[in-house]
PDB file of N, CA and C in Angstrom:
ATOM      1  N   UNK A  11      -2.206 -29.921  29.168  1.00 71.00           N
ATOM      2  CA  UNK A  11      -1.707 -29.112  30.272  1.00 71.00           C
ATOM      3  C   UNK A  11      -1.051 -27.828  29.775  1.00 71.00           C
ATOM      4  N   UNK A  12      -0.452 -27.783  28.754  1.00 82.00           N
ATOM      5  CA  UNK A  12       0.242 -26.895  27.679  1.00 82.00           C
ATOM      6  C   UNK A  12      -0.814 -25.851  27.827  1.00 82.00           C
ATOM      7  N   UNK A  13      -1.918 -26.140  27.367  1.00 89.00           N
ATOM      8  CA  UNK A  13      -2.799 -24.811  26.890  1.00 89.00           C
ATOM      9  C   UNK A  13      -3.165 -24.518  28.476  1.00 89.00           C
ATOM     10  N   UNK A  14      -3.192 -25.092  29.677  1.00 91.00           N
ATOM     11  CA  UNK A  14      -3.960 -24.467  30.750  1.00 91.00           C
ATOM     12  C   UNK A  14      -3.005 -23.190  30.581  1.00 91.00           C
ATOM     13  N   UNK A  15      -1.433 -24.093  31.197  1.00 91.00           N
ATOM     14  CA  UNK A  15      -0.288 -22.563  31.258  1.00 91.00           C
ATOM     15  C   UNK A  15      -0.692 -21.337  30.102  1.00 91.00           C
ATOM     16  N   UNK A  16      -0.446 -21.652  29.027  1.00 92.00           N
ATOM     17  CA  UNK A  16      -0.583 -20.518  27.918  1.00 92.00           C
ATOM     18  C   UNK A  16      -1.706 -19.584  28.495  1.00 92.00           C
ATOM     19  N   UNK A  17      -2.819 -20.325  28.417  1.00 94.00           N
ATOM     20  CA  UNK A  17      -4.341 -19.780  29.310  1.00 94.00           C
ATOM     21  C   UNK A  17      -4.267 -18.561  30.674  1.00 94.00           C
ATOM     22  N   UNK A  18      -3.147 -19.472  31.365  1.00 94.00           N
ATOM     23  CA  UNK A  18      -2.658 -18.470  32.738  1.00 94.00           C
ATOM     24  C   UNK A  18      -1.932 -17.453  32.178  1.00 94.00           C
ATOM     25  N   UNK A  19      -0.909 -17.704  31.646  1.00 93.00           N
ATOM     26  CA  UNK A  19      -0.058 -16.249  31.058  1.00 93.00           C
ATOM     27  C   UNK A  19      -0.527 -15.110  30.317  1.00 93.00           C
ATOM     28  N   UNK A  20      -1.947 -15.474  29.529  1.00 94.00           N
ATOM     29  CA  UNK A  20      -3.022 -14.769  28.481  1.00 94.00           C
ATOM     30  C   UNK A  20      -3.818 -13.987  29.655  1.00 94.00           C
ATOM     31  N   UNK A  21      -4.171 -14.608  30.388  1.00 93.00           N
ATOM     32  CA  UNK A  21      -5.170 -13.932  31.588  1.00 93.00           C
ATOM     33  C   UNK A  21      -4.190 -13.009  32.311  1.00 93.00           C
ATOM     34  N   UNK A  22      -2.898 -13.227  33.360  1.00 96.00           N
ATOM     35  CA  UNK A  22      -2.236 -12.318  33.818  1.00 96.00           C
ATOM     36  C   UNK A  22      -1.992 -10.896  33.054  1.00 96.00           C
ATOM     37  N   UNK A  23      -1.489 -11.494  31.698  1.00 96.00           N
ATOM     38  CA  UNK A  23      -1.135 -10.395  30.806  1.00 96.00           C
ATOM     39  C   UNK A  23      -2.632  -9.632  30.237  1.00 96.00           C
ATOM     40  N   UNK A  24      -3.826 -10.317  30.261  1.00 94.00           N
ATOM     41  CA  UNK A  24      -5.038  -9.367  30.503  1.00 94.00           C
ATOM     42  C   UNK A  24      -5.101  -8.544  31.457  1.00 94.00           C
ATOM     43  N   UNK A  25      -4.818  -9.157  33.279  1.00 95.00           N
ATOM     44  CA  UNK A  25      -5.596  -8.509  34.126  1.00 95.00           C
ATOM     45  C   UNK A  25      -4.132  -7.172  34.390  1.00 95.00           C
ATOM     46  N   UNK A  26      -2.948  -7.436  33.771  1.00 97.00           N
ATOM     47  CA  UNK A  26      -2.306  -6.295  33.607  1.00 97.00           C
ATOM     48  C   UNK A  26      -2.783  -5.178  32.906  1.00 97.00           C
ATOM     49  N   UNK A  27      -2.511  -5.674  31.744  1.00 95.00           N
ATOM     50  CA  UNK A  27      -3.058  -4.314  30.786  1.00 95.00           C
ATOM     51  C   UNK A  27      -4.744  -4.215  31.397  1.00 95.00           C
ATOM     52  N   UNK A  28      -5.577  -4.774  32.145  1.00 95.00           N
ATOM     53  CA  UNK A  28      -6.558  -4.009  32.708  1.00 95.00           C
ATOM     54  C   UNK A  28      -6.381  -2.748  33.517  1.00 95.00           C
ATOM     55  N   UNK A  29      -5.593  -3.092  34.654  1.00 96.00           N
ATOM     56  CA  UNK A  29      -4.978  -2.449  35.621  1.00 96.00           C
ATOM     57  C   UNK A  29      -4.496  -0.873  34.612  1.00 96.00           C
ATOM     58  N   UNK A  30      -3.439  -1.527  33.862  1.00 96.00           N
ATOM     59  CA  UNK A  30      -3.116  -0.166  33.199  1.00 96.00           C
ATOM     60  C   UNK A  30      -4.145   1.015  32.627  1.00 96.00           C
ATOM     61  N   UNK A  31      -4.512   0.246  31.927  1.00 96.00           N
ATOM     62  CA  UNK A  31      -5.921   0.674  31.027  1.00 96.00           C
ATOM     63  C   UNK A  31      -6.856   1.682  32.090  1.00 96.00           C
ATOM     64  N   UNK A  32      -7.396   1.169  33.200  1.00 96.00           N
ATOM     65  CA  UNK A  32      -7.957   1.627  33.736  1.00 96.00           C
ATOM     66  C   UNK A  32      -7.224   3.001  34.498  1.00 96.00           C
ATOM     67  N   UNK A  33      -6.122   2.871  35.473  1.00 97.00           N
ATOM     68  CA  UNK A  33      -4.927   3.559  35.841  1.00 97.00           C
ATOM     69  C   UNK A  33      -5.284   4.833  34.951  1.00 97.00           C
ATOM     70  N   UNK A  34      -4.887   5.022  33.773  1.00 96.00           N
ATOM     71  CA  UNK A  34      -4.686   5.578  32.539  1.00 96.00           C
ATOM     72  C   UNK A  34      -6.160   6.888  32.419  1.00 96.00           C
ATOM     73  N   UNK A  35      -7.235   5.638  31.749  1.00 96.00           N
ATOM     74  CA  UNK A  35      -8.516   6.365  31.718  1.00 96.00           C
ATOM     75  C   UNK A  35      -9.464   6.109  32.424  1.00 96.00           C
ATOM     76  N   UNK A  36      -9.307   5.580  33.671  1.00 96.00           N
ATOM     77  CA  UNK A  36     -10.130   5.836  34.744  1.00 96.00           C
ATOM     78  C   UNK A  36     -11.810   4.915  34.330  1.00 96.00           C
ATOM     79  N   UNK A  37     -11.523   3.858  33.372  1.00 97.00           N
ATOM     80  CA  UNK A  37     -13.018   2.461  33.120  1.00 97.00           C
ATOM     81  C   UNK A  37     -12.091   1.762  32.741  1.00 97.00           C
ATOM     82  N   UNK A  38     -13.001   0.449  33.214  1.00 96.00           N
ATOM     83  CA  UNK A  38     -12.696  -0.672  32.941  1.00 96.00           C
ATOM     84  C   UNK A  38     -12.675  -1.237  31.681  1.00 96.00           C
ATOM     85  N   UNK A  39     -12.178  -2.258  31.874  1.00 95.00           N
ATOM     86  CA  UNK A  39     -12.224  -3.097  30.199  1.00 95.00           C
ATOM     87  C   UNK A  39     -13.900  -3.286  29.797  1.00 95.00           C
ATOM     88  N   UNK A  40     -14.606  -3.310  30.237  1.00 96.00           N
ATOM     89  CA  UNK A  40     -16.254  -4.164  30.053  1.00 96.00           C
ATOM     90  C   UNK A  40     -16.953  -2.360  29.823  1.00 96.00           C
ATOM     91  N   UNK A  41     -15.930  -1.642  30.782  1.00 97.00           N
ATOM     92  CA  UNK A  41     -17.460  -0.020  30.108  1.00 97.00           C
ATOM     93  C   UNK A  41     -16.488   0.626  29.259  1.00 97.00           C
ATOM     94  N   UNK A  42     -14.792  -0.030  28.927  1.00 97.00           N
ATOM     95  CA  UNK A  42     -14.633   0.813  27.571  1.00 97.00           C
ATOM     96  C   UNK A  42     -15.211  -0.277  26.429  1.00 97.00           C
ATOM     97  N   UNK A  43     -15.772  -1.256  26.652  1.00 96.00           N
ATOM     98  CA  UNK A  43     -16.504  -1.956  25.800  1.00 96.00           C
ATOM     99  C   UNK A  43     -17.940  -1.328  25.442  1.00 96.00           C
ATOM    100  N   UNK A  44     -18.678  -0.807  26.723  1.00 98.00           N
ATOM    101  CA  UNK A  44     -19.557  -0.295  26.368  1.00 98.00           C
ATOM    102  C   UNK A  44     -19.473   0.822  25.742  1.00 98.00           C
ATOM    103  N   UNK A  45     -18.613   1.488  25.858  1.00 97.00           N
ATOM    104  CA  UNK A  45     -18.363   3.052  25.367  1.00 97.00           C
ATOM    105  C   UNK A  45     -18.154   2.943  23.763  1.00 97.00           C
ATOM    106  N   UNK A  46     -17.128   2.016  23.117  1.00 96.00           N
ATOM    107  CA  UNK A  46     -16.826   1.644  22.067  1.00 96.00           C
ATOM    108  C   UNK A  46     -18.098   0.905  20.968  1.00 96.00           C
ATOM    109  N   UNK A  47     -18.867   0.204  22.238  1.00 97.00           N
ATOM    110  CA  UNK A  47     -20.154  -0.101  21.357  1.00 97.00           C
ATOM    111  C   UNK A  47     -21.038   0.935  20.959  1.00 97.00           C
ATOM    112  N   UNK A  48     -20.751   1.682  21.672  1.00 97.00           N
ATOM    113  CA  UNK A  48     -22.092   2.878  21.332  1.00 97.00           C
ATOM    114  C   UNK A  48     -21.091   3.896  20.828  1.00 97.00           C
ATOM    115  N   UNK A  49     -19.931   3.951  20.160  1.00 96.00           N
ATOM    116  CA  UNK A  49     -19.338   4.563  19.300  1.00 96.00           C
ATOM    117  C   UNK A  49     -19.510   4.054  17.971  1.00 96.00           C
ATOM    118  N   UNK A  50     -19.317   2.821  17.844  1.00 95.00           N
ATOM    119  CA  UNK A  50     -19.339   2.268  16.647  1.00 95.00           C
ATOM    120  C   UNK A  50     -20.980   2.207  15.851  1.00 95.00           C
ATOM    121  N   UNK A  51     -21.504   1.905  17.166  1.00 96.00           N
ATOM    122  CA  UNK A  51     -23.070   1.865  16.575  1.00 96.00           C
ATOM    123  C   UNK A  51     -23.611   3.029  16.138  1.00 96.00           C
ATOM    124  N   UNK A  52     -23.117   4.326  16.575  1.00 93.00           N
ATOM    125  CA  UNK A  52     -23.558   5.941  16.312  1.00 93.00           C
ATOM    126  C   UNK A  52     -25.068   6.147  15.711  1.00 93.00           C
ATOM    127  N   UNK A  53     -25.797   5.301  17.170  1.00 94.00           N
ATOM    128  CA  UNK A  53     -27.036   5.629  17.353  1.00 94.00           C
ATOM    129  C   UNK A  53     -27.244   5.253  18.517  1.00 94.00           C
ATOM    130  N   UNK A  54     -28.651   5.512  19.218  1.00 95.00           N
ATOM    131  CA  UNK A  54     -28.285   5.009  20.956  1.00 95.00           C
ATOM    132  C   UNK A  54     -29.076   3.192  20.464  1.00 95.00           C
ATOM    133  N   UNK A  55     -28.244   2.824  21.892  1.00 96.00           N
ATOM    134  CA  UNK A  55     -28.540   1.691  21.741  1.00 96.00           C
ATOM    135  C   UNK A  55     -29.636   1.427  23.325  1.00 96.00           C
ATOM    136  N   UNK A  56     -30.340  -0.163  23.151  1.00 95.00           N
ATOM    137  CA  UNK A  56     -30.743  -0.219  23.926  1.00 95.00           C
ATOM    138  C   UNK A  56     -29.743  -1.443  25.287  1.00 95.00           C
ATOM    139  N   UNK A  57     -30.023  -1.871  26.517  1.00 95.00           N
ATOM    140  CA  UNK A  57     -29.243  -2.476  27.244  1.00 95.00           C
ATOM    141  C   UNK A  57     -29.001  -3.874  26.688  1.00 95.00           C
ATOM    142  N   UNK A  58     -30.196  -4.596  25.831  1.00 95.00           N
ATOM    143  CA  UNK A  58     -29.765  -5.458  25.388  1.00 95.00           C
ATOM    144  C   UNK A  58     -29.655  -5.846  23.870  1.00 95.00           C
ATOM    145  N   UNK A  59     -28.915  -4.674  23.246  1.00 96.00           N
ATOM    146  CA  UNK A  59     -28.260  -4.719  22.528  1.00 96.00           C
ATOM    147  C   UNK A  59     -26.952  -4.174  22.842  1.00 96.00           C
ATOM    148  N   UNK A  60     -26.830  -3.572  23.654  1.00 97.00           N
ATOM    149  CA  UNK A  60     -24.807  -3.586  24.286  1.00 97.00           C
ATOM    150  C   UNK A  60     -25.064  -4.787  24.924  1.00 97.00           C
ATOM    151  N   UNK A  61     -25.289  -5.954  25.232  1.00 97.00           N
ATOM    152  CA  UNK A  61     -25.299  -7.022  25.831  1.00 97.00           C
ATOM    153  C   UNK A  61     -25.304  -7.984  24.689  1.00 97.00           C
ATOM    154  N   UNK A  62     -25.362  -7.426  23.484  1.00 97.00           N
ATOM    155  CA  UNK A  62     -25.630  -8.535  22.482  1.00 97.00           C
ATOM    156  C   UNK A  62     -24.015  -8.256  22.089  1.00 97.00           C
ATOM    157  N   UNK A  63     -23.731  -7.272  21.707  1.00 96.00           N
ATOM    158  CA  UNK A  63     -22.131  -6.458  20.932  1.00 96.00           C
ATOM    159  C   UNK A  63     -21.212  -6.719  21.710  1.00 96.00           C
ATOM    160  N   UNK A  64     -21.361  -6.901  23.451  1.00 96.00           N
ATOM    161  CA  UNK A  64     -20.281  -6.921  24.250  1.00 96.00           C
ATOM    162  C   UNK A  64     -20.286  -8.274  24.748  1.00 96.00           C
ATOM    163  N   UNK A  65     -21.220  -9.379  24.502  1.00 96.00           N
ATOM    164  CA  UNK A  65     -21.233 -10.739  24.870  1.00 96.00           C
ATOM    165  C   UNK A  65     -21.209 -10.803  26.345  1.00 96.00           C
ATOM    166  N   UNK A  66     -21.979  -9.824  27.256  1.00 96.00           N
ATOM    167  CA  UNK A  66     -21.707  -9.791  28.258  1.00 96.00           C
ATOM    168  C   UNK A  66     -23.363 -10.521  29.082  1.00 96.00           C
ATOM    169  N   UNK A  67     -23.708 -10.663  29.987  1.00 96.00           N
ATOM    170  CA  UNK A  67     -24.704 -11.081  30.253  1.00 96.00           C
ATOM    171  C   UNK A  67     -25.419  -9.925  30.971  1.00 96.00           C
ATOM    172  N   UNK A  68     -27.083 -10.092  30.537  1.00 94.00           N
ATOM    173  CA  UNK A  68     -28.277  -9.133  30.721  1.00 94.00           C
ATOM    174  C   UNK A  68     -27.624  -8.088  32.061  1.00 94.00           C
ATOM    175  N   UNK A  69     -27.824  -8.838  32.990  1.00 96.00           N
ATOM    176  CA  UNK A  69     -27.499  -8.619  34.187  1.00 96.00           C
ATOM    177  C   UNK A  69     -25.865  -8.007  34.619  1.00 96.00           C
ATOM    178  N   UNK A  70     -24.940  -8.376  34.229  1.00 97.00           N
ATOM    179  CA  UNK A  70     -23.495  -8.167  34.166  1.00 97.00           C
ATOM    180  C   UNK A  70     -23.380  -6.261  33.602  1.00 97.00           C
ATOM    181  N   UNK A  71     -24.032  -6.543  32.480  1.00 97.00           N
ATOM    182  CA  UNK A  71     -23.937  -5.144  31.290  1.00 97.00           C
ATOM    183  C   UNK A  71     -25.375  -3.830  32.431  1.00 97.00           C
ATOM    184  N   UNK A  72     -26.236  -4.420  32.363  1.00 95.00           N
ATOM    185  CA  UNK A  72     -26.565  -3.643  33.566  1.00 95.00           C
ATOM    186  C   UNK A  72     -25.889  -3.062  34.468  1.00 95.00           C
ATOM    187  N   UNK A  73     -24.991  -3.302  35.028  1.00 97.00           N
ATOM    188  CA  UNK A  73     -24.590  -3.001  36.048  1.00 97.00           C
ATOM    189  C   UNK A  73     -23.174  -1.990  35.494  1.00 97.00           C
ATOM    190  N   UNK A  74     -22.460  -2.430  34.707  1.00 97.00           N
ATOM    191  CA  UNK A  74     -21.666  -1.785  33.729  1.00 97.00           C
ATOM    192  C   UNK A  74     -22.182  -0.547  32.988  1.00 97.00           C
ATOM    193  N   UNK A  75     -23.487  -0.729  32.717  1.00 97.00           N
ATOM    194  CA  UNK A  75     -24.423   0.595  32.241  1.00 97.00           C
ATOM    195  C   UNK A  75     -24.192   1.573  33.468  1.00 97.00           C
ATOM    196  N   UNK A  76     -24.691   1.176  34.714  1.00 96.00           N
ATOM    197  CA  UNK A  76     -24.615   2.213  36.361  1.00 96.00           C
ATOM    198  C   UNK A  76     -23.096   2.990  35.868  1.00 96.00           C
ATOM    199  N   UNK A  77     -22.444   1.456  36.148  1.00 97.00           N
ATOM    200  CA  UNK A  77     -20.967   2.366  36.649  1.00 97.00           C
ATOM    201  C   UNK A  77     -20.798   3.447  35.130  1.00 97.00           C
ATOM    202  N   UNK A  78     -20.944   3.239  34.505  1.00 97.00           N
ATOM    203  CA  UNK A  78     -20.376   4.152  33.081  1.00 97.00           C
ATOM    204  C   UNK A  78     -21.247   5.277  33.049  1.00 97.00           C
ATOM    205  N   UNK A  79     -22.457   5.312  33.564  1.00 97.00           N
ATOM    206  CA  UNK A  79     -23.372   6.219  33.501  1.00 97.00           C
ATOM    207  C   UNK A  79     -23.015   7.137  34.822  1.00 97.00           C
ATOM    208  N   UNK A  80     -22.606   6.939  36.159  1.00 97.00           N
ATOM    209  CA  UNK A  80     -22.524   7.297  37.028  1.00 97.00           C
ATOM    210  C   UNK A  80     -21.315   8.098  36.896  1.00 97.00           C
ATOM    211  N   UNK A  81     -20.259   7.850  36.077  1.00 97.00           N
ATOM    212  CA  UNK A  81     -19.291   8.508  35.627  1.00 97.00           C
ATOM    213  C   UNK A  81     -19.304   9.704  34.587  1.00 97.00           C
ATOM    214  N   UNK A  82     -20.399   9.540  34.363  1.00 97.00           N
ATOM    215  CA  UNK A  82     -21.015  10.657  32.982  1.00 97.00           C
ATOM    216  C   UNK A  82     -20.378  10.497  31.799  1.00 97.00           C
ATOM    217  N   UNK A  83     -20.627   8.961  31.729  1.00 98.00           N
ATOM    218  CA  UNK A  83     -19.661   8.948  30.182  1.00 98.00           C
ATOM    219  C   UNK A  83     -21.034   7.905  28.940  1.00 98.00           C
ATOM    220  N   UNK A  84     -22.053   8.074  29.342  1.00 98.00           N
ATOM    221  CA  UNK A  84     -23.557   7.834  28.747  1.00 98.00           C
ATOM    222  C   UNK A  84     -24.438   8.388  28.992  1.00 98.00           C
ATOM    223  N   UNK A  85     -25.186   8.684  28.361  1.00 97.00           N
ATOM    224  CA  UNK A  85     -26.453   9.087  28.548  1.00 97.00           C
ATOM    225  C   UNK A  85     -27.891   8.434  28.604  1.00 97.00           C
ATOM    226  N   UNK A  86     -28.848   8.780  29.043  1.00 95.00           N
ATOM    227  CA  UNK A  86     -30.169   7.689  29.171  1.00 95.00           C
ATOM    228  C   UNK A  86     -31.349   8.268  28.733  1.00 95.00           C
ATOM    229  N   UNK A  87     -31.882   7.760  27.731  1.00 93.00           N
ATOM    230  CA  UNK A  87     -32.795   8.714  27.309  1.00 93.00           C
ATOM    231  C   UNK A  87     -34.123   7.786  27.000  1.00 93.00           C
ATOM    232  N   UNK A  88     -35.594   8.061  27.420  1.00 87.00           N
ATOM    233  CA  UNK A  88     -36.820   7.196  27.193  1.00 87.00           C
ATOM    234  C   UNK A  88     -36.973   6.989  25.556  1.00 87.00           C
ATOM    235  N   UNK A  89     -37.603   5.753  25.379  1.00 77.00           N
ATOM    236  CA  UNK A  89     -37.765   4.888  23.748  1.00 77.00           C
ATOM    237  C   UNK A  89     -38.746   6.409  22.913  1.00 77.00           C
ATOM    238  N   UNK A  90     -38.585   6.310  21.941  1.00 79.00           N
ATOM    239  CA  UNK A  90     -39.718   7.590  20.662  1.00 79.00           C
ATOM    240  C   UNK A  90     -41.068   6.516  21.041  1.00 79.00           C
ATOM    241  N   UNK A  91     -40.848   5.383  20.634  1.00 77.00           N
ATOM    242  CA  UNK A  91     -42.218   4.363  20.376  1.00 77.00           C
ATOM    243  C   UNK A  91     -42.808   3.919  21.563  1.00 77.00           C
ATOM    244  N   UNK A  92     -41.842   3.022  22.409  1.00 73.00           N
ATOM    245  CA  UNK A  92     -42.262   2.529  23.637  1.00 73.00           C
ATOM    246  C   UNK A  92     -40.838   3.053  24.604  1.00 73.00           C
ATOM    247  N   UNK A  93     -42.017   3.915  25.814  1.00 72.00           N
ATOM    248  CA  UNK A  93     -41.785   5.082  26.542  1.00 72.00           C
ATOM    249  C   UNK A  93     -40.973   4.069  27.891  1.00 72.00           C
ATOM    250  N   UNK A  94     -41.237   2.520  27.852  1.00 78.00           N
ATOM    251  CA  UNK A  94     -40.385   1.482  28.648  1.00 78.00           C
ATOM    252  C   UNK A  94     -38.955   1.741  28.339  1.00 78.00           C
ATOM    253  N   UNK A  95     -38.974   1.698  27.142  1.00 85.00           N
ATOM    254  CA  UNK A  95     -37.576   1.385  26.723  1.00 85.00           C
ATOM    255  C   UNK A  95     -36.850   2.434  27.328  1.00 85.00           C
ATOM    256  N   UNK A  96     -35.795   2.615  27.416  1.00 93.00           N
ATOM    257  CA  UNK A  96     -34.639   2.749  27.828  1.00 93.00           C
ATOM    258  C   UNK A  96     -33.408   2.613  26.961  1.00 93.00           C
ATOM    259  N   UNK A  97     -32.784   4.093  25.909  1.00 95.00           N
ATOM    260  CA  UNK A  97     -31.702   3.887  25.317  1.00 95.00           C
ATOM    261  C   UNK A  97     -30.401   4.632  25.539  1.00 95.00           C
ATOM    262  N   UNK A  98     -29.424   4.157  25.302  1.00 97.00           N
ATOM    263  CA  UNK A  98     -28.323   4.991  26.009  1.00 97.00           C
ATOM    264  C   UNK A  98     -27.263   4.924  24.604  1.00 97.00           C
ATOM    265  N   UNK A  99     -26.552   6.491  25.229  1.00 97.00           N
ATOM    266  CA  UNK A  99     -25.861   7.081  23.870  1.00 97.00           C
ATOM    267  C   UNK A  99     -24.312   7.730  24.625  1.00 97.00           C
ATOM    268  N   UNK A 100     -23.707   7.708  23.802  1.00 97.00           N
ATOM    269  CA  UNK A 100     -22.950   8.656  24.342  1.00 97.00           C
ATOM    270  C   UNK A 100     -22.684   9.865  24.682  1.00 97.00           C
ATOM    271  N   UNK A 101     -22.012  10.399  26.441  1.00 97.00           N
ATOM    272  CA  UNK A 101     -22.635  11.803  26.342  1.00 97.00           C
ATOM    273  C   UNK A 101     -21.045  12.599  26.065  1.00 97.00           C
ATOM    274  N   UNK A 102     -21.187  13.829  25.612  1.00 97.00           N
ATOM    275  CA  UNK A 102     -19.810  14.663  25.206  1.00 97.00           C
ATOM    276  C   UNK A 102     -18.485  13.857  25.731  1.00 97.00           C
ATOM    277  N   UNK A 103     -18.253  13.624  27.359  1.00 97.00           N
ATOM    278  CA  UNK A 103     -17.667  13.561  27.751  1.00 97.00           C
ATOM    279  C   UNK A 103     -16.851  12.045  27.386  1.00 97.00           C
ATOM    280  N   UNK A 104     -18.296  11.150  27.128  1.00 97.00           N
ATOM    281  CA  UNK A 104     -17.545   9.543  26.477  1.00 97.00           C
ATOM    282  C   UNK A 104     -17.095   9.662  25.618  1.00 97.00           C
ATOM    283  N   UNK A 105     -17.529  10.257  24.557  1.00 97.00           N
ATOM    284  CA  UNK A 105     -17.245  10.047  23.286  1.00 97.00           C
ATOM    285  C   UNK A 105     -15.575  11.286  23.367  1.00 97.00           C
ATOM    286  N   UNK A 106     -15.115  11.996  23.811  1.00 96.00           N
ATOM    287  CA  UNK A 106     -14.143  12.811  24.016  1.00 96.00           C
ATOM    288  C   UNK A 106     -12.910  11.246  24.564  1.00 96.00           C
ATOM    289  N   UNK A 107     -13.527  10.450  25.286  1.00 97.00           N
ATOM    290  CA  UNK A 107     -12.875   9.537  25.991  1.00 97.00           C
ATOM    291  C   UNK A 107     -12.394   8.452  24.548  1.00 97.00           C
ATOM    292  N   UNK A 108     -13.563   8.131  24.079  1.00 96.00           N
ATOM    293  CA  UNK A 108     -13.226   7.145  23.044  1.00 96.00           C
ATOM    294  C   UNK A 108     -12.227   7.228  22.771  1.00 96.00           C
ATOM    295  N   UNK A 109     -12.023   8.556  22.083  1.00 95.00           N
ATOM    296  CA  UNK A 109     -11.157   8.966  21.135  1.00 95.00           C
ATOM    297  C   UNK A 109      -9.873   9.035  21.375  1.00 95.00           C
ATOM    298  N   UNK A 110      -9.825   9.042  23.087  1.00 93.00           N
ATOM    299  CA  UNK A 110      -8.560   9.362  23.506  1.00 93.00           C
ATOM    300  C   UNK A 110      -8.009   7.557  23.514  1.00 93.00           C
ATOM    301  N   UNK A 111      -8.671   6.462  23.909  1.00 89.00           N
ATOM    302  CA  UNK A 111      -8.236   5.463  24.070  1.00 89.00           C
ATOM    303  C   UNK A 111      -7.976   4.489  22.491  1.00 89.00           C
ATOM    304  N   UNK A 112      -8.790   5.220  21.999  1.00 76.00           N
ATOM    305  CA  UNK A 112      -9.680   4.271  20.445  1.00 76.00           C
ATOM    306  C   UNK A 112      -7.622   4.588  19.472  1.00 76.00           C
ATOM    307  N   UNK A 113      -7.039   5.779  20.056  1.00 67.00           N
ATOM    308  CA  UNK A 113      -5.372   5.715  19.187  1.00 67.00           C
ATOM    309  C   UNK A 113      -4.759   5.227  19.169  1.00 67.00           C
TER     310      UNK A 113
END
């Protein structure tokens, strides 16, 4: 029963510092995940490989791709090899963001 409580107090004190976090720089915890993945990776990635880095599911990170993209903080650009693919990078404005949160 010990660890449920601990469990509850770990999560509140998450969905705080979410709140803040976001407040602050205006994304969430899951697209400064995405933002940070495609900082660290400093090459574009494809959707399911930020779905592999962020442990998030196919579908979940999709949708996290919209909102982060809709904000202009990625970019989307067609595969060199296969013209399906779909890779996304960071655009000026994310990577300006990283940097501000990444201190």
């Amino acid at each position: 029963m010990k660890t449920i409580c601990v469990m509850r107090d770990l999560y509140k004190a998450l969905s705080r510092f979410e709140n803040n976090f976001e407040a602050v720089y205006g994304v969430s915890l899951n697209e400064a995940m995405i933002l940070c993945s495609l900082d660290e990776a400093q090459q574009e990635l494809t959707s399911s490989e930020l779905a592999q880095r962020t442990e998030m599911t196919s579908s979940h990170t999709s949708k996290v791709i919209g909102f982060t993209e809709e904000k202009g903080l990625i970019e989307r650009s067609l595969g060199k090899v296969d013209k399906r693919q779909m890779l996304f990078k960071l655009s000026p404005k994310g990577a300006k963001l990283v940097k501000e949160f990444a201190l």
